[in-house]
CSV table of C-alpha atoms in Angstrom, one decimal:
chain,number,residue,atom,x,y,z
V,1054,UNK,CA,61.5,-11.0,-69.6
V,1055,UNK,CA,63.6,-14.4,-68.8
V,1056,UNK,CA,62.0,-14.5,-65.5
V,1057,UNK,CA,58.4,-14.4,-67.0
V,1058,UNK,CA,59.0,-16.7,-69.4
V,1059,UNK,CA,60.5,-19.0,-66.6
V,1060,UNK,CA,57.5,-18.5,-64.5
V,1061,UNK,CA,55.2,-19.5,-67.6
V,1062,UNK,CA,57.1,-22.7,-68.3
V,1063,UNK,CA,57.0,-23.6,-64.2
V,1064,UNK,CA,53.0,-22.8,-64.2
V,1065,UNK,CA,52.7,-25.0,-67.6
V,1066,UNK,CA,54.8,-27.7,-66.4
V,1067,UNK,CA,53.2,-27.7,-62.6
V,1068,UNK,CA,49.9,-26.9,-64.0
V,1069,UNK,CA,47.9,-24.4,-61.0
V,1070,UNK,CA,50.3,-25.5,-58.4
V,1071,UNK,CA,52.2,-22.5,-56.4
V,1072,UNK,CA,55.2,-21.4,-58.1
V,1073,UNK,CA,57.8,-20.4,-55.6
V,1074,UNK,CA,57.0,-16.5,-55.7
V,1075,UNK,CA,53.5,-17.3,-55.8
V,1076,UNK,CA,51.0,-16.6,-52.8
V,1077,UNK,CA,48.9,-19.1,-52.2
V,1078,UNK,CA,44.8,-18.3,-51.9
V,1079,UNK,CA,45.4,-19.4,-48.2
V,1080,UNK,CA,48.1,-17.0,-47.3
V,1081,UNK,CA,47.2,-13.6,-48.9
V,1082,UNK,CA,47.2,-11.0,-46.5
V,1083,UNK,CA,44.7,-8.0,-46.5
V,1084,UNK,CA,45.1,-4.5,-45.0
V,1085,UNK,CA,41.9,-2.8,-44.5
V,1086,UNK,CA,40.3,-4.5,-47.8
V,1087,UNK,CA,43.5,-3.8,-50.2
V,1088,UNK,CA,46.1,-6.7,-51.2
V,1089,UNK,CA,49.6,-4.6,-51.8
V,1090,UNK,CA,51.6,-7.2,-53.1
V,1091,UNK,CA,51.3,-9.0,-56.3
V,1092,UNK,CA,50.6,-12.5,-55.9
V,1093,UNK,CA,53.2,-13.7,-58.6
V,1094,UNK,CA,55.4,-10.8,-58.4
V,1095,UNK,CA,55.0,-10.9,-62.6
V,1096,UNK,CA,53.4,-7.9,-63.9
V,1097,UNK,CA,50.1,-8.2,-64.9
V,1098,UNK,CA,49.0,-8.2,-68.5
V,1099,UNK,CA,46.3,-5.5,-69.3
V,1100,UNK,CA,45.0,-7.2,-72.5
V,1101,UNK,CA,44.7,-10.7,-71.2
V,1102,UNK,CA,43.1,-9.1,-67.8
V,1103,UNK,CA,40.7,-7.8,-70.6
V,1104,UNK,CA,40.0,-10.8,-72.3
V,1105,UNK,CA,39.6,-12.7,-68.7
V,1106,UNK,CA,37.1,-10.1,-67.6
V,1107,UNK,CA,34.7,-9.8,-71.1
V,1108,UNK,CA,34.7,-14.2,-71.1
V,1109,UNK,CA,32.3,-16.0,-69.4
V,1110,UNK,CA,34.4,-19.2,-69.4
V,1111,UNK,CA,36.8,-16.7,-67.3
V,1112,UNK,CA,36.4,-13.5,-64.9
V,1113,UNK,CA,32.5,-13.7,-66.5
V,1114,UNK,CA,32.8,-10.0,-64.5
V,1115,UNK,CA,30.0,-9.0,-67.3
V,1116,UNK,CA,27.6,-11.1,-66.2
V,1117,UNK,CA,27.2,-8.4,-63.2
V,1118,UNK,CA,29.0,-5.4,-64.8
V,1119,UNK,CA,29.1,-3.2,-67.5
V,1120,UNK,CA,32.5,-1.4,-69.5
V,1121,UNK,CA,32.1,0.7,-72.4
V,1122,UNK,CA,35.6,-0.5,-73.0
V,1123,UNK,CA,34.1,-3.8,-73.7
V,1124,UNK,CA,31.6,-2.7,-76.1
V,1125,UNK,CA,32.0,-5.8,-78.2
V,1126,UNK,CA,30.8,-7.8,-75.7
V,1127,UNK,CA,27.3,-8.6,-75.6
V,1128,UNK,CA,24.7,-8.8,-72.6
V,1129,UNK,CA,26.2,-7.1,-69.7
V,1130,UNK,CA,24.1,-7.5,-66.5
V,1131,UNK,CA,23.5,-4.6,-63.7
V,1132,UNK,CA,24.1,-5.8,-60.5
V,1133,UNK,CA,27.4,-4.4,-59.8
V,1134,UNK,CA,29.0,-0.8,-60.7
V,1135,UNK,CA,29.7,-0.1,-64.3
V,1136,UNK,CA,34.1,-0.7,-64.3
V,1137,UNK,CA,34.4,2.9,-66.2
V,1138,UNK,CA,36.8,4.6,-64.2
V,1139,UNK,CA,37.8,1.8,-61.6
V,1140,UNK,CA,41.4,2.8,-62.4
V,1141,UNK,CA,40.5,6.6,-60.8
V,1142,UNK,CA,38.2,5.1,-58.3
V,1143,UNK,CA,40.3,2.7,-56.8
V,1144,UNK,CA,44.5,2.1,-56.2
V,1145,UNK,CA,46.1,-1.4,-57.7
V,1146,UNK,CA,46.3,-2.7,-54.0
V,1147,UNK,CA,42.7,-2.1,-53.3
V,1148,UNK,CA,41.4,-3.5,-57.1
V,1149,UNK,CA,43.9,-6.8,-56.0
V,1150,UNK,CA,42.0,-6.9,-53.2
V,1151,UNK,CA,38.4,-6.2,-54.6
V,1152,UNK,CA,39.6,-9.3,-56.6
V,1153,UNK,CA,41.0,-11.5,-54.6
V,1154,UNK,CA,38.3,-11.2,-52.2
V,1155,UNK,CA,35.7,-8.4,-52.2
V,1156,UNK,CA,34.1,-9.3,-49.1
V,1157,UNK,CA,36.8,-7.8,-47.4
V,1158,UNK,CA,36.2,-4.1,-49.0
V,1159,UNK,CA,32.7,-4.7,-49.1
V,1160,UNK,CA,30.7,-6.4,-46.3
V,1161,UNK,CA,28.5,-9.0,-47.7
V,1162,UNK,CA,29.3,-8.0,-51.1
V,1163,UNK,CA,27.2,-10.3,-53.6
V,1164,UNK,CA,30.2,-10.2,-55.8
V,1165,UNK,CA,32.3,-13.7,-56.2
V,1166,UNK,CA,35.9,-14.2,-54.1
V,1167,UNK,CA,37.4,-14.8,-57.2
V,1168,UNK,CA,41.2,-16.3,-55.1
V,1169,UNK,CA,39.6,-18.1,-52.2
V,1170,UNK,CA,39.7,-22.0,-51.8
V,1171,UNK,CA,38.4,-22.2,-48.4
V,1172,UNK,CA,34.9,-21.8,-46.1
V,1173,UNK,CA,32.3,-22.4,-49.2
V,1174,UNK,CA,29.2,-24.2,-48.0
V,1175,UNK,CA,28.5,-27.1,-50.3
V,1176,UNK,CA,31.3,-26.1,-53.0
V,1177,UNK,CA,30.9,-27.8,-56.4
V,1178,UNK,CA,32.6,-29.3,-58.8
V,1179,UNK,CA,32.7,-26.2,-61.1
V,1180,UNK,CA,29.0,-26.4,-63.3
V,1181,UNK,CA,28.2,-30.0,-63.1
V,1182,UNK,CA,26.4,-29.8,-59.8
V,1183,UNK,CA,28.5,-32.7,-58.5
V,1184,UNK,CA,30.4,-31.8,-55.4
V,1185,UNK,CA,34.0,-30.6,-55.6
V,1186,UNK,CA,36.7,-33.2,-56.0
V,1187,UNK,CA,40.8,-32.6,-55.9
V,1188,UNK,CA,41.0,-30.5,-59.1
V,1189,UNK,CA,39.1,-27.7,-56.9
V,1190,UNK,CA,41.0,-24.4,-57.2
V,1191,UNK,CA,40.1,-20.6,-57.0
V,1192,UNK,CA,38.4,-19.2,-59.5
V,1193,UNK,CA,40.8,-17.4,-61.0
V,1194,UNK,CA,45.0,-18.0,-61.1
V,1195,UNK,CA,47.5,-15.9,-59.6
V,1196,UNK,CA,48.6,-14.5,-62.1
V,1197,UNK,CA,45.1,-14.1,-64.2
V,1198,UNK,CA,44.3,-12.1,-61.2
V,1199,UNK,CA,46.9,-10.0,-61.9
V,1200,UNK,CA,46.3,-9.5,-65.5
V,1201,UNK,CA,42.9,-8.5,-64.3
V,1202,UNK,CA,44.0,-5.9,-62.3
V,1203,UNK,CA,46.5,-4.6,-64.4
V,1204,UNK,CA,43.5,-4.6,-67.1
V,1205,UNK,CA,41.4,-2.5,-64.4
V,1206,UNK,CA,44.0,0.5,-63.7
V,1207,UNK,CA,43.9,1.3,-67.6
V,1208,UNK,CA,40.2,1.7,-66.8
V,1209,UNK,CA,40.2,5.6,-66.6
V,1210,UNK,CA,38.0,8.7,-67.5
P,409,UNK,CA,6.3,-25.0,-84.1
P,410,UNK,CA,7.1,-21.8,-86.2
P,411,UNK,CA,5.5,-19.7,-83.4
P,412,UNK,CA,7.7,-21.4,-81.2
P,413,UNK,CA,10.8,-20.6,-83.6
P,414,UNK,CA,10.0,-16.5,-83.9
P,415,UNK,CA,9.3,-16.3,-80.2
P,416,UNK,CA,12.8,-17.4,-79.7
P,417,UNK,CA,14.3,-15.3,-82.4
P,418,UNK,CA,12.2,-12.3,-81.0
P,419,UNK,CA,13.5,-13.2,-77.2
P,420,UNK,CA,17.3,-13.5,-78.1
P,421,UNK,CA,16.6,-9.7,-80.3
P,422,UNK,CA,15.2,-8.1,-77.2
P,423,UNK,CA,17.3,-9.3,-74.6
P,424,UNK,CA,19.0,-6.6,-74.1
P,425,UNK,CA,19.9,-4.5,-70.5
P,426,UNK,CA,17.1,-1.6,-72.3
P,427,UNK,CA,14.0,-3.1,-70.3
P,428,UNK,CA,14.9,-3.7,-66.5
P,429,UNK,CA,11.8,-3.4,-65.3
P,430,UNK,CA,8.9,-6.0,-64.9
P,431,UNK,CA,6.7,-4.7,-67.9
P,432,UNK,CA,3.3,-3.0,-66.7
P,433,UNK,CA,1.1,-5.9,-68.9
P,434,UNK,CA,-2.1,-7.6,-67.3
P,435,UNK,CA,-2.4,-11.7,-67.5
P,436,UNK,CA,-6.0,-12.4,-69.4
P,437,UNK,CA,-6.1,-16.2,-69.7
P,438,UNK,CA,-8.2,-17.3,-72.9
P,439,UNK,CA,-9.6,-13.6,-72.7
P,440,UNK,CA,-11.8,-14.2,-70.1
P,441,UNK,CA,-10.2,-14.6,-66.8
P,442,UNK,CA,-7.9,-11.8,-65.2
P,443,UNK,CA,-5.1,-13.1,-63.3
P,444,UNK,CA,-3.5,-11.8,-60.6
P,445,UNK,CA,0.5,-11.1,-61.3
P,446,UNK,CA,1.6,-9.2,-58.9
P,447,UNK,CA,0.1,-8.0,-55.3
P,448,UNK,CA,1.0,-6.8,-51.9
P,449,UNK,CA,3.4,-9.2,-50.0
P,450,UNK,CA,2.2,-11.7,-47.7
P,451,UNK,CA,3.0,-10.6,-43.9
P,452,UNK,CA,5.9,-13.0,-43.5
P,453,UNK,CA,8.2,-11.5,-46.8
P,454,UNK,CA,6.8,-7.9,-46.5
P,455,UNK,CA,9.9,-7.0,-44.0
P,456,UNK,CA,11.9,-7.6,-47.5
P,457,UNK,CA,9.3,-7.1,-50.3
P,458,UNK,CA,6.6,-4.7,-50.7
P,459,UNK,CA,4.9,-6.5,-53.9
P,460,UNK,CA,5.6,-10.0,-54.8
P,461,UNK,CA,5.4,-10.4,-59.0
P,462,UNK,CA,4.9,-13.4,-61.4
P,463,UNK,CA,7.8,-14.7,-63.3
P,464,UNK,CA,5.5,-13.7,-66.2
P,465,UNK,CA,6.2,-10.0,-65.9
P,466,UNK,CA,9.7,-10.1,-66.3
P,467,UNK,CA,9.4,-12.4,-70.0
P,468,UNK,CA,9.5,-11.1,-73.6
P,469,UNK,CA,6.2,-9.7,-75.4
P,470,UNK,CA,5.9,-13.5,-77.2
P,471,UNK,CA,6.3,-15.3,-74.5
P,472,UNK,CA,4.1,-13.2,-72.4
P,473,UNK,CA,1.3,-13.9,-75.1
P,474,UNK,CA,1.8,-17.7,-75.3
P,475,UNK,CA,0.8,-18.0,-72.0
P,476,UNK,CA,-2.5,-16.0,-72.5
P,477,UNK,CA,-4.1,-18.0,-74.8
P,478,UNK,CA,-4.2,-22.2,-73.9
P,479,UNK,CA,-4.4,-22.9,-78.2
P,480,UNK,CA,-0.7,-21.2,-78.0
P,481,UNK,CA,0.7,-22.3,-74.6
P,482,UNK,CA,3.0,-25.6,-76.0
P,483,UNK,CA,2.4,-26.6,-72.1
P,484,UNK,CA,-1.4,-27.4,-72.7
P,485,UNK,CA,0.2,-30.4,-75.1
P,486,UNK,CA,1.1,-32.1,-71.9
P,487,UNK,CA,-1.7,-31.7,-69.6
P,488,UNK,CA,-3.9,-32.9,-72.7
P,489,UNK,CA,-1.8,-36.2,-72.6
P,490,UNK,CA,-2.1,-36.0,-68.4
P,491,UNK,CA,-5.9,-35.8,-68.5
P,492,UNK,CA,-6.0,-39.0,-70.7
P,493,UNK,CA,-3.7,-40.2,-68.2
P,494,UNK,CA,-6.1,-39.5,-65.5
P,495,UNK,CA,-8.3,-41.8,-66.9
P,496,UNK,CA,-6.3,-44.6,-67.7
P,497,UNK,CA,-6.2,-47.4,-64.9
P,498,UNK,CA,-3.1,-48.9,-64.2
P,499,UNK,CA,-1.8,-50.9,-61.8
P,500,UNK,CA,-2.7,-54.5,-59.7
P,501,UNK,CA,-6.1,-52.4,-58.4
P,502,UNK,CA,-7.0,-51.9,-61.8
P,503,UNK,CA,-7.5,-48.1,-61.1
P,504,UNK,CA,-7.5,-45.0,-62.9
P,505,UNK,CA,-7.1,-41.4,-60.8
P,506,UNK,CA,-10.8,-41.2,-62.0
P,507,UNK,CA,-11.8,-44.0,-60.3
P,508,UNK,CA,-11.4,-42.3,-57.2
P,509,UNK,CA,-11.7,-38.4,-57.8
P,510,UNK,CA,-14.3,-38.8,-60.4
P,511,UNK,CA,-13.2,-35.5,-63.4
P,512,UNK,CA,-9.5,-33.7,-63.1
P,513,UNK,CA,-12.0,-31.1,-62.2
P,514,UNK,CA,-13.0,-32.1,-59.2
P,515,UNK,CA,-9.0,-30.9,-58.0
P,516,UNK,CA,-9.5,-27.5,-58.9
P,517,UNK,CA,-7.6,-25.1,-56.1
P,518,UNK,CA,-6.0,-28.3,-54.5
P,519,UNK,CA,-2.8,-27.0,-56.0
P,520,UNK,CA,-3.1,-23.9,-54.8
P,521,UNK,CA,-2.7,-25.5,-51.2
P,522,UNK,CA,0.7,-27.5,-52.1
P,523,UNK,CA,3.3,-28.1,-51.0
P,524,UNK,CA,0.8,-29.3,-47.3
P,525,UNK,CA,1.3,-31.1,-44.3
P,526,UNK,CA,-0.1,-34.6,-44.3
P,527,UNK,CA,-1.2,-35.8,-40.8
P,528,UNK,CA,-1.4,-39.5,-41.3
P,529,UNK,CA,2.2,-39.3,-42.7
P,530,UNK,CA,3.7,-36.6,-40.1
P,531,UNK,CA,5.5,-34.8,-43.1
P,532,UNK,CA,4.9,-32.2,-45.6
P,533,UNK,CA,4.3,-33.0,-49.2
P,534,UNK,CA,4.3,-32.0,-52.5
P,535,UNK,CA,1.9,-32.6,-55.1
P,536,UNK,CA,4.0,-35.1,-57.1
P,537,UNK,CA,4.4,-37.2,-53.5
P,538,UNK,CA,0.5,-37.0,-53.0
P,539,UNK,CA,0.2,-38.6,-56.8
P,540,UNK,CA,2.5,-41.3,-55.9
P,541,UNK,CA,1.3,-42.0,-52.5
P,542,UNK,CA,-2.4,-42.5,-54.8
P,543,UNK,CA,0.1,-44.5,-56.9
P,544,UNK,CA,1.6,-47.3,-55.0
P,545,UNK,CA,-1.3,-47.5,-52.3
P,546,UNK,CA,-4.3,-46.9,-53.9
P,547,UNK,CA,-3.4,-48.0,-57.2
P,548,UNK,CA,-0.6,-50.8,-56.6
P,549,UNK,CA,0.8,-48.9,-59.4
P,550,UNK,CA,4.7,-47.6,-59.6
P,551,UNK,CA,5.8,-43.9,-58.2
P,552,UNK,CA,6.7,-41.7,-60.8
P,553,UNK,CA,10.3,-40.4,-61.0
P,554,UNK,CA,10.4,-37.0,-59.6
P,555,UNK,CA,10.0,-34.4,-62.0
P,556,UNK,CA,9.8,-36.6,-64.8
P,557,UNK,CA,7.4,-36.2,-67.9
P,558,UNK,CA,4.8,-38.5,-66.3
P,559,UNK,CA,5.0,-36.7,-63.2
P,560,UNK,CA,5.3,-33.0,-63.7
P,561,UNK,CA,2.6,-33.6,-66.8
P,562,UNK,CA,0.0,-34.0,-64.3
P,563,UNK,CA,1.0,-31.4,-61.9
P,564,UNK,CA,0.6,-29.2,-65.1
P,565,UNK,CA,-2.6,-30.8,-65.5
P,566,UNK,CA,-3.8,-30.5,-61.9
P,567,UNK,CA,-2.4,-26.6,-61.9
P,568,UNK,CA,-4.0,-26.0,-65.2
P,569,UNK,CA,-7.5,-26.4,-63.2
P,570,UNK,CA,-6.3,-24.0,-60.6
P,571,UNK,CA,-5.4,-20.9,-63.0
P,572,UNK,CA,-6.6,-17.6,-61.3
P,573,UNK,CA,-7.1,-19.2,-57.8
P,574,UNK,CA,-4.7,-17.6,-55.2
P,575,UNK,CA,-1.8,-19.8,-54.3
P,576,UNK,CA,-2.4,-20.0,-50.3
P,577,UNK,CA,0.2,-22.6,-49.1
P,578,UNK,CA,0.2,-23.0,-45.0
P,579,UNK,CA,2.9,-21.6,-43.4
P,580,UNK,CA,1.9,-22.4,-39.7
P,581,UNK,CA,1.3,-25.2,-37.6
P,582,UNK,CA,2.9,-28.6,-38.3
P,583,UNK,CA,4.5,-27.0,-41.8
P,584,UNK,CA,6.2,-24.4,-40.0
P,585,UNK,CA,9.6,-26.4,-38.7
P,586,UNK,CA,9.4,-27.6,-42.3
P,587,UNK,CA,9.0,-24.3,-43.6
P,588,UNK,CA,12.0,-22.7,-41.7
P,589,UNK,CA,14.3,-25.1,-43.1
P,590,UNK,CA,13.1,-23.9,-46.4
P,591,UNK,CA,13.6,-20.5,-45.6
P,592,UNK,CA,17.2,-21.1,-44.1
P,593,UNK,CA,17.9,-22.3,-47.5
P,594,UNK,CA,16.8,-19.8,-49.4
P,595,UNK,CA,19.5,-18.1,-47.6
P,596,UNK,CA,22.3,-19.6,-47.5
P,597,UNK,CA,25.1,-18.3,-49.9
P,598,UNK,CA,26.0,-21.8,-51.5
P,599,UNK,CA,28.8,-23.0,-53.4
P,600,UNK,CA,32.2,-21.3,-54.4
P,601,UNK,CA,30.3,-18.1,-56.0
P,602,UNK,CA,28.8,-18.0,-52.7
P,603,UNK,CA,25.3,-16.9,-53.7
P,604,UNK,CA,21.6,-17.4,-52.2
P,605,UNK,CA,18.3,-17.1,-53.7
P,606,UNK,CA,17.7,-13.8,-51.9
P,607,UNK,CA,21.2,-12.7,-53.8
P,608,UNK,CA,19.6,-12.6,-57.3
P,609,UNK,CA,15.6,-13.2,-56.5
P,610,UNK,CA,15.1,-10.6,-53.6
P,611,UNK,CA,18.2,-8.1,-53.7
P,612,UNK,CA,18.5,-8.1,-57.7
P,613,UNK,CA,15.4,-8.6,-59.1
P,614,UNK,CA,14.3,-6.3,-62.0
P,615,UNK,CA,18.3,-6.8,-63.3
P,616,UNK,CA,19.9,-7.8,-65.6
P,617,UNK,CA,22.6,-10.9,-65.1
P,618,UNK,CA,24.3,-11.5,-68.1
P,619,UNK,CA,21.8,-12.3,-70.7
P,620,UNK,CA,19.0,-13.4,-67.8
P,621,UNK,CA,16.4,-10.4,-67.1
P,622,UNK,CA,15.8,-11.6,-63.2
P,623,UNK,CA,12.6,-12.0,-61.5
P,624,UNK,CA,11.4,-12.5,-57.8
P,625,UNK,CA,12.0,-16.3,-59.0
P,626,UNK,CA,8.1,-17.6,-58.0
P,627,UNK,CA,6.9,-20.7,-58.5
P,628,UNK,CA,3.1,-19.6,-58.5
P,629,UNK,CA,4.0,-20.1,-62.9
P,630,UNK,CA,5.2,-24.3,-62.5
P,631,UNK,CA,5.4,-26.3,-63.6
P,632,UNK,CA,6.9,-24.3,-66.4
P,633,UNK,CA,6.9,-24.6,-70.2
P,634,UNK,CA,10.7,-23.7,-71.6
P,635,UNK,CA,11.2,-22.7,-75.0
P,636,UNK,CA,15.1,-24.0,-74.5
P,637,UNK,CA,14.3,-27.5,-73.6
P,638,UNK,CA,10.8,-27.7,-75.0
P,639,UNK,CA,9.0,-29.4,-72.1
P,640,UNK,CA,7.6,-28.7,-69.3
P,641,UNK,CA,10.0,-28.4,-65.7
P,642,UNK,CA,9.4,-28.7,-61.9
P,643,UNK,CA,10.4,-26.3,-59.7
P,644,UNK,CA,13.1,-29.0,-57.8
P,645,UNK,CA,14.7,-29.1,-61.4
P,646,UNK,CA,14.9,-25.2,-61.3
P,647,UNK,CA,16.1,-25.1,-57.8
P,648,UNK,CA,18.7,-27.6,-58.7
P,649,UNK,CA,19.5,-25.2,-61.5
P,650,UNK,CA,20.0,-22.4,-59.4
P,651,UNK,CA,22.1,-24.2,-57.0
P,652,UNK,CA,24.2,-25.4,-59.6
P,653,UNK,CA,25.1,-21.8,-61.6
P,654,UNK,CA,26.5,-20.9,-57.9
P,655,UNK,CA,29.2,-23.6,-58.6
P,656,UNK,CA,27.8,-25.8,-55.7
P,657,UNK,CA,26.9,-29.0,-55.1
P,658,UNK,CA,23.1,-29.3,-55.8
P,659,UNK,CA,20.2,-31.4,-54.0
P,660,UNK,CA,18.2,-33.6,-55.5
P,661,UNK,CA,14.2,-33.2,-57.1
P,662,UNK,CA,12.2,-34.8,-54.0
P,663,UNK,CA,14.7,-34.4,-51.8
P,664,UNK,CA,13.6,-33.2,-48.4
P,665,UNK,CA,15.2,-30.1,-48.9
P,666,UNK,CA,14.3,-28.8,-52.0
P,667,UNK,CA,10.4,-30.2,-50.8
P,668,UNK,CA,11.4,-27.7,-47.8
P,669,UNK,CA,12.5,-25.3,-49.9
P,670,UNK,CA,9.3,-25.1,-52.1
P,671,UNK,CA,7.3,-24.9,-49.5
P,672,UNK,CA,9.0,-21.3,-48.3
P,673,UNK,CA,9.3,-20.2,-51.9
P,674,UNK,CA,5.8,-20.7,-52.8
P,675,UNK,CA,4.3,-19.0,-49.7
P,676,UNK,CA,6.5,-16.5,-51.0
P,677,UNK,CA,3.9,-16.1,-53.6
P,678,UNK,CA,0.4,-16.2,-51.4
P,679,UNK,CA,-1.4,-13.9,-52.9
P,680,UNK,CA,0.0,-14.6,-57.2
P,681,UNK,CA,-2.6,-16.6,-59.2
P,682,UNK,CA,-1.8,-20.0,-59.4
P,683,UNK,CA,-0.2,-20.5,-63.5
P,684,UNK,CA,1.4,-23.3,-64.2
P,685,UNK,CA,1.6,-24.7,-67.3
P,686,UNK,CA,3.5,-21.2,-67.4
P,687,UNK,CA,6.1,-20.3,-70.7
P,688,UNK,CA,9.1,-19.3,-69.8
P,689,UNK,CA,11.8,-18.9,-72.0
């Protein structure tokens, strides 16, 4: 518990900058599609991983899937699996790593890299249309990535 | 205006993951002429299609009716205002479009044929550059801002004439190096969501994303009436929408790509009835 709340006030006071136990979107290292270690080394938390994946300001994961554990959540598009079951489907390294980058697991995949800063062809400045300035980042933090994972082994049938 | 308000209440009520489908409905324009919404895919996209499909198929009931009927289409508001332009001279010639091409009439299937390689220029244009080339030589009168009201009123107006006619853009020839850049674009997986138009247009069609029911994305429809912004759009200014949900950095309306780009996308359609002023919602 101390060290999470340390690692909360270090990301508030250094904004999305790398904490020291944090891997960077540079350095994460894959084995054959699957991340196994966490990328803050803070458990995730299932119920903001939920809140990150139902938001469109956040995960947006809606927008191409469905989860009848989101029920309240309205419009849920089709273009990817429904999320029922994940947690049976899939092991936390491989779910990190469907995250972090599903191109990796699945070649091609039309599914966002959601911790990847590099190799984008004309990256933007998020929505505006302008091109990407300094504040670029991955689309997700760390540690939201984590939550979202944690979120995704509850997912079970 | 209160047609307009219960067609958007009725859209945001149906827009629900229920109807994936395009809907099996046939396009009769003022009841009289039958337009053709979807056909078999012209040789050089039937490796990845086997029909291509109006946007019109994949709208709501309301706004599928709007479109049928020119006294309900809020898009015939702005060619009315573009054929008076048409007559209006302008300019140190003292010319109207009239002058030269006697009744808007007289254009009927021309856009059909656009985006077309000019010879005396050495490029391919769009409609909007043809009008402005009319503009500033013929006329001495200003170019039109791309995509802007004046502009994309009378490509409505000069689409309006070529409802039901086939759109039959040239792939070939001196269009083709143009057309290839158009096509590399359509896909390339832009910006940090790394998406193409072939992502949601050509593999997901039919789908749902979010709240958007996704069609082939066609421009055989433009330029477009939108209920959300109550005017009518060019296709650059959807492109540059597109573009811009992928989290990238967009191109510009006119800009040689996007004129590349609507080149490939509308002989993606060869074959569709030319639409435009289309609804869309």
């Amino acid at each position: 518990m101390k060290r999470i709340t340390l690692t909360l006030m270090a990301l508030a006071a250094s904004g999305f900058a790398a904490t020291a136990e944090e891997i960077a979107p540079t350095n994460v290292s894959f084995d054959d599609g699957s991340v196994s270690t966490s990328l803050t080394g803070v458990p995730g938390d299932p119920a903001a991983g939920r809140a990150i994946v139902g938001d469109k300001g956040q995960g947006n994961c809606v927008a191409c899937h469905q989860a009848t554990d989101l029920a309240e959540v309205p419009f849920q598009g089709e273009i990817g699996p429904m999320l029922d079951g994940a947690g049976d489907r899939w092991s936390e390294a491989e779910l990190r790593g469907i995250i972090v980058n599903a191109k990796v697991m699945f070649e091609d995949s039309m599914m966002p890299s959601f911790y990847k800063t590099e190799g984008f062809i004309r990256p933007g400045k998020a929505y505006t249309g302008k091109a990407a300035d300094d504040t670029f980042g991955p689309l997700l933090s760390a540690q939201q990535v984590e939550d979202v994972v944690a979120y995704l082994t509850t997912l079970k049938e | 205006m209160k047609k307009i308000t219960s067609a958007l209440l009725t859209s945001a009520v149906i827009a629900s993951p229920l109807w994936a489908d395009p809907v099996d409905d046939t396009l009769v324009l003022n009841e009289e002429t039958t337009l053709v919404t979807r056909t078999a895919a012209p040789a050089h996209v039937s490796d990845v299609l086997d029909e291509v499909m109006s946007g019109w198929l994949f709208r709501g009931t309301e706004t599928r009716a709007m479109q049928a009927d020119d006294f309900d289409n809020p898009g015939m508001i702005f060619v009315e205002q573009a054929q008076e332009a048409w007559e209006t001279a302008e300019g140190t010639e003292g010319k109207s479009c009239s002058s030269c091409h006697n009744d808007m009439d007289s254009m009927a299937g021309v856009k059909a044929t656009y985006p077309k390689w000019n010879e005396a220029a050495g490029e391919v244009r769009t409609l909007q550059m043809q009008m402005n080339d009319c503009r500033e030589n013929r006329m001495g009168a200003e170019a039109w801002g791309y995509d802007k009201a004046p502009a994309i009123n009378m490509e409505a107006a000069l689409a309006s004439v070529s409802r039901g006619m086939p759109v039959n853009v040239a792939i070939d020839g001196p269009a083709q190096s143009t057309w290839e850049k158009g096509k590399e674009l359509y896909y390339t997986r832009t910006g940090q969501l790394e998406l193409s138009c072939a992502n949601c247009h050509e593999d997901s069609y039919g789908m749902m994303i979010r709240a958007d029911h996704l069609s082939q994305g066609q421009i055989n429809g433009f330029p477009v009436y939108r209920l959300k912004n109550t005017k009518l759009n060019g296709s650059h200014s959807r492109f540059k929408g597109c573009v811009r949900d992928t989290r990238a950095e967009t191109y510009s309306p006119g800009s040689p790509e996007f004129v590349a780009l609507e080149l490939y996308v509308a002989s993606r359609g060869n074959g569709l009835s030319v639409e435009g002023p289309s609804v869309r919602n």
